[in-house]
Amino acid sequence: NAGVTQTPKFQVLKTGQSMTLQCAQDMNHNSMYWYRQDPGMGLRLIYYSASEGTTDKGEVPNGYNVSRLNKREFSLRLESAAPSQTSVYFCASTPTPARGQETQYFGPGTRLLVL
Amino acid sequence: EDQVTQSPEALRLQEGESSSLNCSYTVSGLRGLFWYRQDPGKGPEFLFTLYSAGEEKEKERLKATLTKKESFLHITAPKPEDSATYLCALNTNAGKSTFGDGTTLTVKP
């Protein structure tokens, strides 16, 4: 099992450009999440998908959109990148949100620099 | 509003010098408190989940405890390979988590 995979690993964008961050998991998990982590800080939730076909906003959704393509894949799109979106982006998944099943499994991250 | 505060921000220990990391929290309804370890350039890795005050969990040199207001991660006789950032997170509604800013632990040989 590869677990949670993310592409690309690194990306440099110019202000105003768009891009999609890809995330896939092979653990048959129902719930998936996108976080951003700024230097010296913890993770902040951008969007999450409790199950296939549903998505909800997290703490910092402005400037982002998501698509739960199928059970395995959850993508994050930046329509018009801004320097404030320079960060490390982590995707995570859990079997379900139910008690005892909420442990999150994280991908290796995508490092994004917006100039 | 749910809040998680970790202290200290950074901790430097000599190998073998035991200490504790603190995670204090305020939450309307605690569904679980999580500890994760994060190595530089990598995603967080799960360590423990605690659900109720008084609960304790252990793994090698690490022991996590929980009260109604805070959690401690005790590290006994640490080794250099324990150097990492330790993140505390609350699980609240619908499986969403609120993370603290982490404690960066450095263990010198």
Tab-separated table of C-alpha atoms in Angstrom:
chain	number	residue	atom	x	y	z
A	1	ASN	CA	0.000	0.000	0.000
A	2	ALA	CA	1.269	3.447	-0.937
A	3	GLY	CA	-0.989	5.109	1.665
A	4	VAL	CA	-1.659	8.752	0.801
A	5	THR	CA	0.143	10.148	-2.229
A	6	GLN	CA	0.339	13.779	-3.341
A	7	THR	CA	1.472	15.393	-6.561
A	8	PRO	CA	3.384	17.495	-7.270
A	9	LYS	CA	6.007	17.559	-4.511
A	10	PHE	CA	7.111	21.101	-5.324
A	11	GLN	CA	5.587	23.892	-7.374
A	12	VAL	CA	6.452	27.512	-8.112
A	13	LEU	CA	3.650	29.738	-9.403
A	14	LYS	CA	3.365	33.349	-10.400
A	15	THR	CA	0.638	35.482	-8.859
A	16	GLY	CA	-2.624	34.900	-10.720
A	17	GLN	CA	-1.741	31.477	-12.102
A	18	SER	CA	-3.948	28.498	-11.357
A	19	MET	CA	-3.073	24.949	-10.417
A	20	THR	CA	-4.538	21.755	-9.000
A	21	LEU	CA	-2.968	19.715	-6.232
A	22	GLN	CA	-3.720	16.025	-6.477
A	23	CYS	CA	-4.228	13.576	-3.624
A	24	ALA	CA	-5.026	9.871	-3.713
A	25	GLN	CA	-5.329	7.160	-1.061
A	26	ASP	CA	-5.424	3.405	-1.461
A	27	MET	CA	-6.677	2.484	2.024
A	28	ASN	CA	-10.409	2.531	1.136
A	29	HIS	CA	-10.929	5.445	3.515
A	30	ASN	CA	-14.163	7.387	3.418
A	31	SER	CA	-13.001	10.802	4.665
A	32	MET	CA	-10.338	13.038	3.157
A	33	TYR	CA	-8.906	16.404	4.162
A	34	TRP	CA	-6.756	19.261	2.855
A	35	TYR	CA	-4.600	21.271	5.255
A	36	ARG	CA	-2.053	24.008	4.900
A	37	GLN	CA	0.941	24.447	7.202
A	38	ASP	CA	2.797	27.729	7.420
A	39	PRO	CA	6.296	27.956	8.970
A	40	GLY	CA	6.297	27.346	12.715
A	41	MET	CA	2.579	26.691	12.793
A	42	GLY	CA	0.253	23.788	13.061
A	43	LEU	CA	-2.089	22.571	10.367
A	44	ARG	CA	-5.149	24.551	9.355
A	45	LEU	CA	-8.050	22.802	7.668
A	46	ILE	CA	-8.942	24.145	4.217
A	47	TYR	CA	-11.644	21.717	3.064
A	48	TYR	CA	-12.724	18.220	3.919
A	49	SER	CA	-14.871	15.470	2.468
A	50	ALA	CA	-16.597	13.257	5.025
A	51	SER	CA	-17.591	10.789	2.323
A	52	GLU	CA	-17.635	10.432	-1.445
A	53	GLY	CA	-19.883	13.059	-2.978
A	54	THR	CA	-19.703	15.531	-0.081
A	55	THR	CA	-17.366	18.431	0.639
A	56	ASP	CA	-17.357	21.090	3.346
A	57	LYS	CA	-15.379	24.196	4.194
A	58	GLY	CA	-12.812	24.154	6.935
A	59	GLU	CA	-11.133	27.000	8.770
A	60	VAL	CA	-9.414	28.729	5.794
A	61	PRO	CA	-11.329	27.952	2.543
A	62	ASN	CA	-11.048	31.327	0.785
A	63	GLY	CA	-9.147	31.143	-2.497
A	64	TYR	CA	-9.515	27.366	-2.830
A	65	ASN	CA	-11.903	24.866	-4.365
A	66	VAL	CA	-12.005	21.100	-4.015
A	67	SER	CA	-13.316	18.093	-5.916
A	68	ARG	CA	-13.911	14.635	-4.490
A	69	LEU	CA	-13.444	12.853	-7.786
A	70	ASN	CA	-14.172	9.387	-6.391
A	71	LYS	CA	-13.531	7.530	-3.150
A	72	ARG	CA	-9.775	7.492	-3.749
A	73	GLU	CA	-9.083	11.006	-5.012
A	74	PHE	CA	-9.518	14.489	-3.551
A	75	SER	CA	-8.072	17.474	-5.429
A	76	LEU	CA	-7.447	21.055	-4.308
A	77	ARG	CA	-7.553	23.886	-6.830
A	78	LEU	CA	-6.119	27.375	-6.603
A	79	GLU	CA	-7.931	29.452	-9.217
A	80	SER	CA	-5.774	32.582	-8.949
A	81	ALA	CA	-2.733	32.060	-6.772
A	82	ALA	CA	-1.630	34.767	-4.326
A	83	PRO	CA	1.649	35.079	-2.367
A	84	SER	CA	-0.358	34.478	0.840
A	85	GLN	CA	-0.993	30.949	-0.424
A	86	THR	CA	2.701	30.092	-0.220
A	87	SER	CA	2.675	27.152	2.163
A	88	VAL	CA	3.025	23.404	2.512
A	89	TYR	CA	-0.172	21.561	1.675
A	90	PHE	CA	-1.006	18.222	3.263
A	91	CYS	CA	-3.705	15.794	2.292
A	92	ALA	CA	-4.987	13.305	4.866
A	93	SER	CA	-7.545	10.524	5.084
A	94	THR	CA	-9.403	8.610	7.796
A	95	PRO	CA	-11.516	5.440	7.630
A	96	THR	CA	-14.563	7.379	8.894
A	97	PRO	CA	-15.188	10.288	11.311
A	98	ALA	CA	-16.575	7.802	13.847
A	99	ARG	CA	-14.990	7.423	17.264
A	100	GLY	CA	-12.062	5.085	17.132
A	101	GLN	CA	-11.712	5.531	13.383
A	102	GLU	CA	-10.569	9.137	13.264
A	103	THR	CA	-6.812	8.669	13.075
A	104	GLN	CA	-5.597	10.734	10.157
A	105	TYR	CA	-3.046	9.364	7.704
A	106	PHE	CA	-1.085	12.109	5.987
A	107	GLY	CA	0.605	12.401	2.639
A	108	PRO	CA	4.160	13.742	2.207
A	109	GLY	CA	3.005	17.263	1.335
A	110	THR	CA	3.210	19.663	-1.603
A	111	ARG	CA	5.480	22.674	-1.168
A	112	LEU	CA	4.043	25.659	-3.009
A	113	LEU	CA	5.763	28.987	-3.604
A	114	VAL	CA	3.771	31.836	-5.135
A	115	LEU	CA	5.869	34.709	-6.441
B	1	GLU	CA	-14.356	28.515	19.947
B	2	ASP	CA	-12.223	25.390	20.131
B	3	GLN	CA	-8.615	26.192	20.916
B	4	VAL	CA	-5.375	24.269	21.334
B	5	THR	CA	-2.209	25.757	22.838
B	6	GLN	CA	1.065	23.861	22.981
B	7	SER	CA	4.043	24.702	25.165
B	8	PRO	CA	6.905	25.162	25.040
B	9	GLU	CA	7.405	26.133	21.382
B	10	ALA	CA	10.857	24.535	21.442
B	11	LEU	CA	12.582	22.187	23.859
B	12	ARG	CA	16.223	21.164	23.861
B	13	LEU	CA	17.217	18.144	25.938
B	14	GLN	CA	20.326	16.130	26.514
B	15	GLU	CA	20.060	12.461	25.690
B	16	GLY	CA	18.544	10.731	28.716
B	17	GLU	CA	17.030	13.916	30.172
B	18	SER	CA	13.302	13.275	30.703
B	19	SER	CA	10.714	16.025	30.229
B	20	SER	CA	7.105	16.770	29.273
B	21	LEU	CA	5.314	18.624	26.496
B	22	ASN	CA	2.041	20.347	27.267
B	23	CYS	CA	-1.161	20.725	25.255
B	24	SER	CA	-3.888	22.799	26.866
B	25	TYR	CA	-7.278	23.041	25.245
B	26	THR	CA	-10.747	24.514	25.364
B	27	VAL	CA	-13.469	22.693	23.490
B	28	SER	CA	-17.245	22.508	23.577
B	29	GLY	CA	-17.346	18.744	23.115
B	30	LEU	CA	-14.178	16.666	23.081
B	31	ARG	CA	-14.372	13.669	20.782
B	32	GLY	CA	-10.700	12.815	21.048
B	33	LEU	CA	-7.278	14.317	21.581
B	34	PHE	CA	-4.523	13.236	19.229
B	35	TRP	CA	-0.754	13.386	19.327
B	36	TYR	CA	1.239	13.302	16.095
B	37	ARG	CA	4.948	13.351	15.359
B	38	GLN	CA	6.245	15.330	12.377
B	39	ASP	CA	9.767	14.993	11.003
B	40	PRO	CA	11.210	17.818	8.870
B	41	GLY	CA	9.865	17.758	5.325
B	42	LYS	CA	7.315	15.032	6.061
B	43	GLY	CA	3.673	14.693	6.938
B	44	PRO	CA	2.521	14.116	10.529
B	45	GLU	CA	2.509	10.564	11.808
B	46	PHE	CA	-0.017	9.313	14.363
B	47	LEU	CA	1.143	8.519	17.908
B	48	PHE	CA	-1.823	8.394	20.313
B	49	THR	CA	-5.520	9.061	20.757
B	50	LEU	CA	-7.008	9.858	24.168
B	51	TYR	CA	-10.755	10.082	24.726
B	52	SER	CA	-11.426	10.740	28.409
B	53	ALA	CA	-9.810	12.374	31.432
B	54	GLY	CA	-7.541	9.978	33.273
B	55	GLU	CA	-6.694	7.960	30.192
B	56	GLU	CA	-3.028	7.154	29.504
B	57	LYS	CA	-1.275	5.571	26.541
B	58	GLU	CA	2.355	4.492	26.155
B	59	LYS	CA	4.654	3.714	23.266
B	60	GLU	CA	8.348	3.083	23.824
B	61	ARG	CA	9.734	6.220	25.545
B	62	LEU	CA	6.526	8.233	25.109
B	63	LYS	CA	3.530	8.402	27.422
B	64	ALA	CA	0.454	10.555	26.811
B	65	THR	CA	-1.968	11.571	29.551
B	66	LEU	CA	-5.227	13.522	29.525
B	67	THR	CA	-7.073	15.738	31.998
B	68	LYS	CA	-10.177	17.854	31.426
B	69	LYS	CA	-8.082	20.849	30.400
B	70	GLU	CA	-4.772	19.554	29.141
B	71	SER	CA	-2.725	16.687	27.847
B	72	PHE	CA	0.900	15.891	28.498
B	73	LEU	CA	3.346	13.991	26.358
B	74	HIS	CA	5.997	12.635	28.696
B	75	ILE	CA	9.269	11.555	27.181
B	76	THR	CA	11.482	9.338	29.292
B	77	ALA	CA	15.229	9.053	28.658
B	78	PRO	CA	14.968	10.528	25.151
B	79	LYS	CA	17.315	9.624	22.321
B	80	PRO	CA	18.442	11.810	19.395
B	81	GLU	CA	16.019	9.951	17.114
B	82	ASP	CA	13.138	11.355	19.192
B	83	SER	CA	13.965	14.804	17.780
B	84	ALA	CA	10.896	16.006	15.865
B	85	THR	CA	7.953	18.365	16.100
B	86	TYR	CA	5.109	16.991	18.209
B	87	LEU	CA	1.621	18.155	17.303
B	88	CYS	CA	-1.489	18.013	19.461
B	89	ALA	CA	-4.932	18.022	17.830
B	90	LEU	CA	-8.531	18.046	19.023
B	91	ASN	CA	-11.183	16.125	17.195
B	92	THR	CA	-14.467	17.989	17.347
B	93	ASN	CA	-17.462	17.751	15.031
B	94	ALA	CA	-17.771	15.442	12.044
B	95	GLY	CA	-14.169	14.294	12.287
B	96	LYS	CA	-12.629	17.754	11.856
B	97	SER	CA	-9.450	18.407	13.788
B	98	THR	CA	-8.005	21.575	15.319
B	99	PHE	CA	-4.217	21.478	15.585
B	100	GLY	CA	-1.843	23.255	17.934
B	101	ASP	CA	1.300	24.940	16.613
B	102	GLY	CA	3.531	22.144	17.877
B	103	THR	CA	6.573	21.715	20.099
B	104	THR	CA	9.900	21.200	18.364
B	105	LEU	CA	12.003	18.789	20.390
B	106	THR	CA	15.762	18.544	19.904
B	107	VAL	CA	17.659	15.822	21.744
B	108	LYS	CA	21.434	16.254	21.814
B	109	PRO	CA	23.704	13.211	22.165
